[in-house]
mmCIF file of C-alpha atoms in Angstrom:
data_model
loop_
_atom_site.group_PDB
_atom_site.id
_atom_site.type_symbol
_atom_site.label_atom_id
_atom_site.label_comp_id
_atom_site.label_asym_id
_atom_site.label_seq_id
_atom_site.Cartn_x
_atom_site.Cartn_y
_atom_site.Cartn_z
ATOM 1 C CA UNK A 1 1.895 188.544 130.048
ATOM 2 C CA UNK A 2 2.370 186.951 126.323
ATOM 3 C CA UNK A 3 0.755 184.480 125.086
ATOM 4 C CA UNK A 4 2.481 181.424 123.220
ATOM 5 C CA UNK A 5 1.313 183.007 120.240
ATOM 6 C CA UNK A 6 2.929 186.285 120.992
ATOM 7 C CA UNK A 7 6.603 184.591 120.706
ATOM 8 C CA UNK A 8 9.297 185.034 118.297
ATOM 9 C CA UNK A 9 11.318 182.045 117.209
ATOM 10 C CA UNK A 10 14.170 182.932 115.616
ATOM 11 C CA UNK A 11 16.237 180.118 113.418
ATOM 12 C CA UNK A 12 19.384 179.150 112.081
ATOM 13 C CA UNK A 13 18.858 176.617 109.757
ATOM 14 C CA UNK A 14 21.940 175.058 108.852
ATOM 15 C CA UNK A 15 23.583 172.318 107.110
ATOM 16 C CA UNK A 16 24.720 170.413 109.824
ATOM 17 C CA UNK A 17 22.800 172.432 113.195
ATOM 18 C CA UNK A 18 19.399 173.584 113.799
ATOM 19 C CA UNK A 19 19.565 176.222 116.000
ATOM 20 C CA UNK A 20 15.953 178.094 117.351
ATOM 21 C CA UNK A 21 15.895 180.963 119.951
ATOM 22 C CA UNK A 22 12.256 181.930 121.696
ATOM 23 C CA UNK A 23 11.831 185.678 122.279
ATOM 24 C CA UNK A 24 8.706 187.165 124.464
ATOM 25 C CA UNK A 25 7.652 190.339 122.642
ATOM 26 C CA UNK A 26 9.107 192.801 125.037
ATOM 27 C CA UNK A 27 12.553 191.190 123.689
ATOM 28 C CA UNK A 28 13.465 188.913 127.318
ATOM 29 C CA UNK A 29 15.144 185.563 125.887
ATOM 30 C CA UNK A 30 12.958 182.533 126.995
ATOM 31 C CA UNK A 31 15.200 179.569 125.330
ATOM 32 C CA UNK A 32 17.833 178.670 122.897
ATOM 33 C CA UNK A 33 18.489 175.440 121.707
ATOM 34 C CA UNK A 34 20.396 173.141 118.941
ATOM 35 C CA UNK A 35 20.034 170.192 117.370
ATOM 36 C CA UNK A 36 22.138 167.914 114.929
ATOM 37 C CA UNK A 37 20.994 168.473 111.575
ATOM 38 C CA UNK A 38 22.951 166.617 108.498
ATOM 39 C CA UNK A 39 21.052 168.538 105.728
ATOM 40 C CA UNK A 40 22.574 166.830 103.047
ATOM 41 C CA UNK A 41 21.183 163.484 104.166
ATOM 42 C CA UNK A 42 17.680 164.955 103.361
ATOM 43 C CA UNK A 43 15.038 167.177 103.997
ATOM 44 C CA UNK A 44 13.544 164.633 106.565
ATOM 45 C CA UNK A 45 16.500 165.295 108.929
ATOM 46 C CA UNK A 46 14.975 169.015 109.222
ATOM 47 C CA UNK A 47 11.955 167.307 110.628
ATOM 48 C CA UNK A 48 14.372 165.076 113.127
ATOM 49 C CA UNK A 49 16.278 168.399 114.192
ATOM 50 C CA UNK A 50 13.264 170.401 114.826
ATOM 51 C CA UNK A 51 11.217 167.213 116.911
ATOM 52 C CA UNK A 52 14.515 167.374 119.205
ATOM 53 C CA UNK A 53 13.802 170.717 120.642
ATOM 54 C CA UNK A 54 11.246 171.544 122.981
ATOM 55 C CA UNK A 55 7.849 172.641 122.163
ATOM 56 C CA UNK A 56 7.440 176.209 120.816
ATOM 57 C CA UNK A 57 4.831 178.087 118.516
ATOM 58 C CA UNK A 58 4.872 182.019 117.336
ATOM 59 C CA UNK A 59 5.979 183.751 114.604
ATOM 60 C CA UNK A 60 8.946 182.360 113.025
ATOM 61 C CA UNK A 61 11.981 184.497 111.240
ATOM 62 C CA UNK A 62 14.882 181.879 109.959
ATOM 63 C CA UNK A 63 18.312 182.458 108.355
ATOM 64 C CA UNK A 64 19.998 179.771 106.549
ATOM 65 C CA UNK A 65 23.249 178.430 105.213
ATOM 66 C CA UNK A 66 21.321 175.217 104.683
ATOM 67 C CA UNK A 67 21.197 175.950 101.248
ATOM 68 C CA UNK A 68 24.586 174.722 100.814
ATOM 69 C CA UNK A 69 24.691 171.224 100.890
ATOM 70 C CA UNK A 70 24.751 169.388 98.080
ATOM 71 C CA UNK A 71 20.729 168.124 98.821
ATOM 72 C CA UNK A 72 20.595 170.930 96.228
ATOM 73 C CA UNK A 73 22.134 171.427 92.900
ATOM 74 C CA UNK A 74 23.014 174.847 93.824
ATOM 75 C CA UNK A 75 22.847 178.103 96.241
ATOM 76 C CA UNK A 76 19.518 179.764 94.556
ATOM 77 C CA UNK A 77 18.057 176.490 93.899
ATOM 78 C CA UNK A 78 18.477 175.356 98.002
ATOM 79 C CA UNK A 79 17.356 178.810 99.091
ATOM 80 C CA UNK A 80 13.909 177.987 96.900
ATOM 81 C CA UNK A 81 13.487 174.249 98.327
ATOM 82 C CA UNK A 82 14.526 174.910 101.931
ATOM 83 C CA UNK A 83 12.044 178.190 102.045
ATOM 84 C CA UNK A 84 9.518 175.996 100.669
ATOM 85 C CA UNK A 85 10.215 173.287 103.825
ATOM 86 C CA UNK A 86 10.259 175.927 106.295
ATOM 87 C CA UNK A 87 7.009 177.608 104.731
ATOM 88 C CA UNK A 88 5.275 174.341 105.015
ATOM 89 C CA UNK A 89 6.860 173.270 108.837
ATOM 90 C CA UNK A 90 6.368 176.671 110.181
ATOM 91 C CA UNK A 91 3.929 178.649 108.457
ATOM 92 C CA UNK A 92 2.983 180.925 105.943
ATOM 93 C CA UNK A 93 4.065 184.347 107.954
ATOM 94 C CA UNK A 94 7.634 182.751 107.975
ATOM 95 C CA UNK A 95 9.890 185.566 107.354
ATOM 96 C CA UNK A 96 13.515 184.716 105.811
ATOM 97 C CA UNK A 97 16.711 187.304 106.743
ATOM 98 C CA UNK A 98 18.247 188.419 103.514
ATOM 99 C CA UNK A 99 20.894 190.183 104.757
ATOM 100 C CA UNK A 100 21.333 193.528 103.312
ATOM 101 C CA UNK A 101 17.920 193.319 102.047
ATOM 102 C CA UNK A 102 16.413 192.955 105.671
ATOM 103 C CA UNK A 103 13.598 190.583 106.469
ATOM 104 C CA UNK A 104 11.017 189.294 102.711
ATOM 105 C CA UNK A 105 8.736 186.904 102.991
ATOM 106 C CA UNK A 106 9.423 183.509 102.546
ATOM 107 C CA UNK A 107 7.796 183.024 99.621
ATOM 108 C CA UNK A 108 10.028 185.958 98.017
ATOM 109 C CA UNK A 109 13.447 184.094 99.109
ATOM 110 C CA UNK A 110 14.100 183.103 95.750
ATOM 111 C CA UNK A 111 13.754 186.237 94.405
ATOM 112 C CA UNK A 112 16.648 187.782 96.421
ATOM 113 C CA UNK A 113 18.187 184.162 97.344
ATOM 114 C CA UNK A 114 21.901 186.518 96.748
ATOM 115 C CA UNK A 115 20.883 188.001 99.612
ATOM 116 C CA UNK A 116 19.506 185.373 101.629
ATOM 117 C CA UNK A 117 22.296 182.534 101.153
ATOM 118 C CA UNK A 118 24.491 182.349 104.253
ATOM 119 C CA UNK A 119 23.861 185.153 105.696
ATOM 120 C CA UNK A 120 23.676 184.467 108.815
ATOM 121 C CA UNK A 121 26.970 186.513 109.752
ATOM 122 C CA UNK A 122 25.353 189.705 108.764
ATOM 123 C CA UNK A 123 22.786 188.985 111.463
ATOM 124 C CA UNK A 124 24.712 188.331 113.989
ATOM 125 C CA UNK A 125 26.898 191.339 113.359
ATOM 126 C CA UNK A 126 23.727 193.564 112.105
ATOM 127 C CA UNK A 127 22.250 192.927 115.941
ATOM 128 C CA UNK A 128 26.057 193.505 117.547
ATOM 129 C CA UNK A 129 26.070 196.498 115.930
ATOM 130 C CA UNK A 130 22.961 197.649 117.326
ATOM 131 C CA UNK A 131 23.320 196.734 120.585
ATOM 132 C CA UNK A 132 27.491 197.282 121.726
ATOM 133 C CA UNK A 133 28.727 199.748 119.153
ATOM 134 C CA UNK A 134 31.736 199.024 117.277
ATOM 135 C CA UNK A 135 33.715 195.656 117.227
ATOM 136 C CA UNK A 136 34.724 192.908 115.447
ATOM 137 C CA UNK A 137 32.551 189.354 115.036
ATOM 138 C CA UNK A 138 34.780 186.048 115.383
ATOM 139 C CA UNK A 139 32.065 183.694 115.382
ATOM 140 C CA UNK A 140 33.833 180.191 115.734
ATOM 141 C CA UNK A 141 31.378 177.569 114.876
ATOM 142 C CA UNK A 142 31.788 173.795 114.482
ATOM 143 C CA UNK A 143 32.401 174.217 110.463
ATOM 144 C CA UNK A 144 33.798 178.053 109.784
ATOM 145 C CA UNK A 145 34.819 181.109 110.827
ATOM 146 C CA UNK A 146 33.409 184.274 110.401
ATOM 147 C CA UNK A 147 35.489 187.508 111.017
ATOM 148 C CA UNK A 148 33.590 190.255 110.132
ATOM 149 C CA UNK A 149 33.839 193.790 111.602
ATOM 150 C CA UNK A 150 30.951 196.771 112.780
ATOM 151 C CA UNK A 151 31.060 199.967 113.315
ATOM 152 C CA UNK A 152 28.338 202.751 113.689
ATOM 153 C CA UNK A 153 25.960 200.685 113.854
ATOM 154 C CA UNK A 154 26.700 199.257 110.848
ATOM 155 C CA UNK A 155 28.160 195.613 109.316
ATOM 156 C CA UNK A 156 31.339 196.613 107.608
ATOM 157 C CA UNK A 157 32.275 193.727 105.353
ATOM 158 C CA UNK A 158 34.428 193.291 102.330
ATOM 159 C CA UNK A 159 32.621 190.605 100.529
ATOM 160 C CA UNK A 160 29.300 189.157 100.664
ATOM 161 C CA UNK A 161 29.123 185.877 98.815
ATOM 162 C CA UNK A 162 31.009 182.569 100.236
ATOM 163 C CA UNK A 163 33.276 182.981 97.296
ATOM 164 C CA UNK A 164 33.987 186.852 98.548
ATOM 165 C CA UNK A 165 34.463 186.205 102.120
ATOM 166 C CA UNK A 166 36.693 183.633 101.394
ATOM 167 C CA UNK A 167 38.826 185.928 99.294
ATOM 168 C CA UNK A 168 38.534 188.796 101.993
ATOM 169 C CA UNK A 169 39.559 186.407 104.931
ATOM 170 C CA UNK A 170 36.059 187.346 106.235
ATOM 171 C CA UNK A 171 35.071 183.193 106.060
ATOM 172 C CA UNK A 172 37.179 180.451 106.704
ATOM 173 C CA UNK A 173 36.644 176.766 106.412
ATOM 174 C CA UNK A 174 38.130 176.020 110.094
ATOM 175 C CA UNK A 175 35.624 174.992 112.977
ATOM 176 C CA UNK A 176 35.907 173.762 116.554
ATOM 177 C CA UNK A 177 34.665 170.165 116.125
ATOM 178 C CA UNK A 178 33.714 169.086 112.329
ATOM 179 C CA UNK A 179 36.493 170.159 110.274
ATOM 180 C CA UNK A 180 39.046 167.190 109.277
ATOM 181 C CA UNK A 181 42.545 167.410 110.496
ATOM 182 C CA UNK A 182 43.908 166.706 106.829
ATOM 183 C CA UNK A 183 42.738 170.237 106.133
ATOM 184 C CA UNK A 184 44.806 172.291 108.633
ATOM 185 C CA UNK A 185 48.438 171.178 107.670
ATOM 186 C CA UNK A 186 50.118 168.965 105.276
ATOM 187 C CA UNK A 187 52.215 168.111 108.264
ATOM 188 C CA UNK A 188 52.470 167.695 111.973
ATOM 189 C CA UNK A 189 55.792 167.349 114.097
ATOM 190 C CA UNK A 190 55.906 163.908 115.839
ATOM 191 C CA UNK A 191 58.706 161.809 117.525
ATOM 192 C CA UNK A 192 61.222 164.820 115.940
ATOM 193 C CA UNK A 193 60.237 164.749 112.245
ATOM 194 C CA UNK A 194 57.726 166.505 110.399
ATOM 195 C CA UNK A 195 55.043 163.637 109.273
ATOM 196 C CA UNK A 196 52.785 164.125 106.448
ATOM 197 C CA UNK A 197 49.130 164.033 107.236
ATOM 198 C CA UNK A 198 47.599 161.354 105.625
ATOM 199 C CA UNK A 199 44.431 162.699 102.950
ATOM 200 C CA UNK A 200 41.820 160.269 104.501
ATOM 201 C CA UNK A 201 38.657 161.756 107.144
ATOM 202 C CA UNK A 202 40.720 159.908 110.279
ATOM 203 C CA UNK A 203 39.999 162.647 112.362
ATOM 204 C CA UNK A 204 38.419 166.008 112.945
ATOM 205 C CA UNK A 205 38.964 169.145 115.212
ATOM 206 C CA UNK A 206 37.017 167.213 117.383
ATOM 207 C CA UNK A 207 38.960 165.307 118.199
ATOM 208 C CA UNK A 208 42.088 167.766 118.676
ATOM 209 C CA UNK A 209 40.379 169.864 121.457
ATOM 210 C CA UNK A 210 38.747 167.017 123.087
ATOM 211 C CA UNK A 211 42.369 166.026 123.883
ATOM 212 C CA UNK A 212 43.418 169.286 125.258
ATOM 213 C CA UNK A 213 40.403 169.734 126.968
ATOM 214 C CA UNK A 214 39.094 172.873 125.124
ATOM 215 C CA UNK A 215 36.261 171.387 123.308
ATOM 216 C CA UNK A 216 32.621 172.901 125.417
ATOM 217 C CA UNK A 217 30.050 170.163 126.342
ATOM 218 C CA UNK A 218 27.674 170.261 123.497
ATOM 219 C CA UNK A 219 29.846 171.204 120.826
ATOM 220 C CA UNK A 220 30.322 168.308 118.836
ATOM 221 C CA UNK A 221 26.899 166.587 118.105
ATOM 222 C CA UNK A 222 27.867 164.409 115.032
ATOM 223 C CA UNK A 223 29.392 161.052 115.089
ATOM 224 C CA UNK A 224 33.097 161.008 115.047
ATOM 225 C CA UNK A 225 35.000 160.177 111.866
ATOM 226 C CA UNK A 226 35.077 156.305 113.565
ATOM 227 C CA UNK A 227 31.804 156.669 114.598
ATOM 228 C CA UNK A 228 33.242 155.562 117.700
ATOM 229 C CA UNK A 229 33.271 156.862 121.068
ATOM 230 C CA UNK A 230 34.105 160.927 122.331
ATOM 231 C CA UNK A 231 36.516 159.649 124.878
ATOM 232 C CA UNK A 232 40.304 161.423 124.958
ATOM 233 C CA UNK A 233 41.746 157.448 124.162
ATOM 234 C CA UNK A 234 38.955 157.609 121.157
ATOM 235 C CA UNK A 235 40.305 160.805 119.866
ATOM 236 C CA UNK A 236 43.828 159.785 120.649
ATOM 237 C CA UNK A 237 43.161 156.670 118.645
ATOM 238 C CA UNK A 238 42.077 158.647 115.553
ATOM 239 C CA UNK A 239 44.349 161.459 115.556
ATOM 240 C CA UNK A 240 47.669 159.640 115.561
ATOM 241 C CA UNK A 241 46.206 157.683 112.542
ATOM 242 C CA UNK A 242 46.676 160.918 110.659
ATOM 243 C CA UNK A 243 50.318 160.099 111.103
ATOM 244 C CA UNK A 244 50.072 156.186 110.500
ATOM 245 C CA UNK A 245 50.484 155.487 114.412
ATOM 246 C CA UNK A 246 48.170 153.505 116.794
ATOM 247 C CA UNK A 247 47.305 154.381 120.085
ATOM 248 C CA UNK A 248 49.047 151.594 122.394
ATOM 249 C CA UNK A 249 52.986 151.921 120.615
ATOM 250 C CA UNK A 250 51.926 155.232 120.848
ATOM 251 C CA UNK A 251 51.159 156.889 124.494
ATOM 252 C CA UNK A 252 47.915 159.122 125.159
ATOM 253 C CA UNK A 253 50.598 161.721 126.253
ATOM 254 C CA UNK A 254 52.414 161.813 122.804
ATOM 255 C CA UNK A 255 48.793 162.182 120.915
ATOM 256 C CA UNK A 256 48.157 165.104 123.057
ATOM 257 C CA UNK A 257 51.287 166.981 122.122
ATOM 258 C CA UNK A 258 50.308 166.151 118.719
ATOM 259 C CA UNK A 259 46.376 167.918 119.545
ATOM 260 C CA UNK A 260 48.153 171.024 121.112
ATOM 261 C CA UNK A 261 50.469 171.860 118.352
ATOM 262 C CA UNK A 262 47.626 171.189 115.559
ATOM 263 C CA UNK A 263 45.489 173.589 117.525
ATOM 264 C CA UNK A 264 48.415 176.048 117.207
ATOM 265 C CA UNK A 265 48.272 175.617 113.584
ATOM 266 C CA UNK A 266 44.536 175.996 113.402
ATOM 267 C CA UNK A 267 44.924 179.220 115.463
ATOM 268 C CA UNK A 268 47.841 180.520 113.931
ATOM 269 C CA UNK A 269 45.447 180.306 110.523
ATOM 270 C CA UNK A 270 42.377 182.148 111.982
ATOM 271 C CA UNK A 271 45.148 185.075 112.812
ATOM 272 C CA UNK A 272 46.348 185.479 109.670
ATOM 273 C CA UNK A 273 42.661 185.676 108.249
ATOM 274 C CA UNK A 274 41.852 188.084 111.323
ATOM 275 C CA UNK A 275 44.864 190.644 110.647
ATOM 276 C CA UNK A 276 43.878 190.436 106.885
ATOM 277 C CA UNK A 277 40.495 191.685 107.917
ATOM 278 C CA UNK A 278 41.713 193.898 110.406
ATOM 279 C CA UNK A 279 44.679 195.173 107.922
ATOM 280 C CA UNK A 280 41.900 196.686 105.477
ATOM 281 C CA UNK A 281 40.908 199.405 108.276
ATOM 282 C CA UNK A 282 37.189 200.783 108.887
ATOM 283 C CA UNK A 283 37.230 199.630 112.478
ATOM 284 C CA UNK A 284 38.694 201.422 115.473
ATOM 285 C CA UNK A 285 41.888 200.262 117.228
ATOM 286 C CA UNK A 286 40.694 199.835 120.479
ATOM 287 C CA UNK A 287 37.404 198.348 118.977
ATOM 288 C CA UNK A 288 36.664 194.925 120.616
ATOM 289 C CA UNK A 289 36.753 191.230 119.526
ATOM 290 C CA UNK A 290 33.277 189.878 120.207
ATOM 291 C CA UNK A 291 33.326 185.878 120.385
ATOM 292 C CA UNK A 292 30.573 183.966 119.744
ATOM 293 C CA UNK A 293 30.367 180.203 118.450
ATOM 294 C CA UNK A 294 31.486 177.130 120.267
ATOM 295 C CA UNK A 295 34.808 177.691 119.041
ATOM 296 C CA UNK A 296 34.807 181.255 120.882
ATOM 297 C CA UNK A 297 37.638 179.757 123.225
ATOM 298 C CA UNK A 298 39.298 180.355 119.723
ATOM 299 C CA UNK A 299 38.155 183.695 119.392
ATOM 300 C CA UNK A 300 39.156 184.333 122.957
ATOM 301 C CA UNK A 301 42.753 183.647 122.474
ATOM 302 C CA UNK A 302 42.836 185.855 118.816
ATOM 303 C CA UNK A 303 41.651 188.989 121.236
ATOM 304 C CA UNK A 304 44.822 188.318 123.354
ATOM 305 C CA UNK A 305 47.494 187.895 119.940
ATOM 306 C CA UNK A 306 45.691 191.363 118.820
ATOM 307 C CA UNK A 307 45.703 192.767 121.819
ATOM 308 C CA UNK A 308 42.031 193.796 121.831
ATOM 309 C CA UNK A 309 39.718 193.638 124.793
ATOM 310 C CA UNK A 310 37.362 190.252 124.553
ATOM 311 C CA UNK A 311 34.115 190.204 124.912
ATOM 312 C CA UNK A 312 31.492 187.021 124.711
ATOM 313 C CA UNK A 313 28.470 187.400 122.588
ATOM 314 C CA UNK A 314 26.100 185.604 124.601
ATOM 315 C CA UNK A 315 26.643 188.840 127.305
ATOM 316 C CA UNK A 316 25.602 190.851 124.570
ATOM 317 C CA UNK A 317 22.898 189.082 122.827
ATOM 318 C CA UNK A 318 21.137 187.128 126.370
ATOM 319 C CA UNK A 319 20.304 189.506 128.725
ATOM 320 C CA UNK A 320 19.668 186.512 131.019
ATOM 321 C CA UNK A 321 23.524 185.582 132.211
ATOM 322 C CA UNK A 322 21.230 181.825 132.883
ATOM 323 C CA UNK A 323 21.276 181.689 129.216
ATOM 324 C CA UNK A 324 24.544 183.670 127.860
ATOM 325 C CA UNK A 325 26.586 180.112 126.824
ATOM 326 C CA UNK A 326 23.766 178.693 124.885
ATOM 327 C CA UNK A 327 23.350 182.676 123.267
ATOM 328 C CA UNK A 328 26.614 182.718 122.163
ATOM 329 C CA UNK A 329 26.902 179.180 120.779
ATOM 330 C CA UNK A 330 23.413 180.088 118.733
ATOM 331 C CA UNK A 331 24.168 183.628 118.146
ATOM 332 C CA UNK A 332 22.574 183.721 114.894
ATOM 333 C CA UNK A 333 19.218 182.242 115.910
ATOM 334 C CA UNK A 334 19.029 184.830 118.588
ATOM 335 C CA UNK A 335 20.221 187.821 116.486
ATOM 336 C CA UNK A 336 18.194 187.419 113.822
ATOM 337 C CA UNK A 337 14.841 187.022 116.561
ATOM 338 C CA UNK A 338 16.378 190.437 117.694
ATOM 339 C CA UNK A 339 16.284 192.097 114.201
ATOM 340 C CA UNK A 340 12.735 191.279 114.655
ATOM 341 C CA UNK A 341 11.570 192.554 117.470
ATOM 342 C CA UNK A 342 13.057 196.432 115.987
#
């Protein structure tokens, strides 16, 4: 039997989760967990994320996309400062996944922080790849979208920066709960015309599948634009704002017509980026869609448009079907702690 010691606690240190996954050496998942974490409010709210999760000491291996927020100037400078925090929160033997580069020491981040800023795609995919052959990643989280293919055991990706996935369709700024509902249209039909959205943070995505009952328990851990209540007559309230309605002249039914056709438009945008990927070849036909992310009910739907066979990442990446949910909402945090233990 292991000792506590003997653990390996993989991270995902985001700007707006914390996500930590405990491995026993032979590889069995013990836990997976997630926490709020608004990065950008300071470095203190890394200390709040990581007091909310359960008890937990071993050898820790972390990939970020914490270095993002604007706590930092920019990319290399965050990848420095946050490998600094974690060095000093979870030990010197901290190792930090650099993507293509493969595990350095956190003290070397900012010498390869190209490498090591947001890459936690490339380990999720790099452990998919190991472990179900070839496929293609939709990892659906509360902020993006990552569409990223493998094959032969290997990631297969276009670009590598932000700026290059965006360009390659591989990243896209749409998530299942934090992404505001200004940003998916400059319209929405309602009451038979075509309303312009108005440019204010009303409401987010949030707030669109809580009303068609979509969003998972769990998924959306920051307050609401409001900072009201996560009720459908809360969401209701704030979506049909976007249009310069109020809930009361306007019915609950009417603001959920309005949440199913804006999460057409959402998914109709995460196609398009999907068959760009998919157009540039390098991936068989047949090859599956693997969903992970709490948006994977997303991802789920996509496999049906392409007509590819679905599969959930947390049956992949768990091993325990107790913990398969949680696996696939923190599929980074376990991957990487996979890449580890090889």
């Amino acid at each position: 039997m292991s000792t506590q010691g003997d653990l390996i606690l993989g991270w995902d240190v985001g700007g707006a989760h914390l996500k930590r996954a405990v491995l026993a050496p032979d590889g069995t998942l013990l836990s997976v967990e997630m926490a709020a974490c608004p990065l950008w409010q300071g470095i203190d709210k890394l200390d709040d994320a990581m007091a909310a999760l359960s008890p937990a000491t071993g050898r820790s291996v972390v990939t970020m996309t914490g270095e993002l927020t604007d706590l930092w100037p920019d990319r290399a400078t965050g990848v420095a400062g946050l490998s600094r925090a974690l060095v000093e929160r979870l030990g010197a033997d901290t190792g930090i996944y650099a993507g293509r580069a493969g595990f350095v020491p956190a003290t070397d981040a900012p010498d390869y922080a190209a490498d090591v800023a947001s890459a936690n795609w490339h380990a999720t995919t790099a452990a998919l790849a190991r472990l179900c052959g070839d496929g293609v990643l939709v990892d659906i989280g509360s902020t993006t979208t990552d569409i990223i293919k493998f094959a032969g055991t290997q990631v297969c990706f276009a670009g590598y920066s932000d700026a290059e996935r965006m360009e390659s369709g591989e990243l896209v700024y749409s998530g299942a709960a934090r992404t505001p509902v200004m940003a998916l249209a400059p319209t929405l039909p309602f009451r038979g015309r075509q309303v312009p959205l108005m440019a204010e943070h009303f409401a987010t995505t949030a707030d669109i599948h809580r009303l068609t009952g979509d969003l998972p328990e769990g998924a959306d851990l920051h307050p609401a634009a409001d900072c009201g209540e996560k009720t459908p007559e809360a969401s209701a309230r704030r979506l049909l704002r976007m249009v310069g309605r109020d809930l009361g002249p306007c019915t609950l039914a009417e603001a959920e017509a309005l949440a199913a056709f804006a999460a057409e438009v959402q998914l109709h945008r995460l196609h398009v980026a999907l068959a760009q990927v998919l157009s540039a070849g390098g991936v068989a036909a047949d090859a599956s869609l693997v969903g992970a992310g709490v948006g994977r009910f997303l991802a789920q739907r996509l496999a049906a448009r392409a007509g590819r066979f679905y599969r959930d990442a947390g049956d992949v990446l768990a091993g325990d079907p107790a913990l398969a949910a949680a696996a696939a909402d923190c599929a980074p945090a376990v991957a990487v702690a996979r890449l580890a233990t090889h």
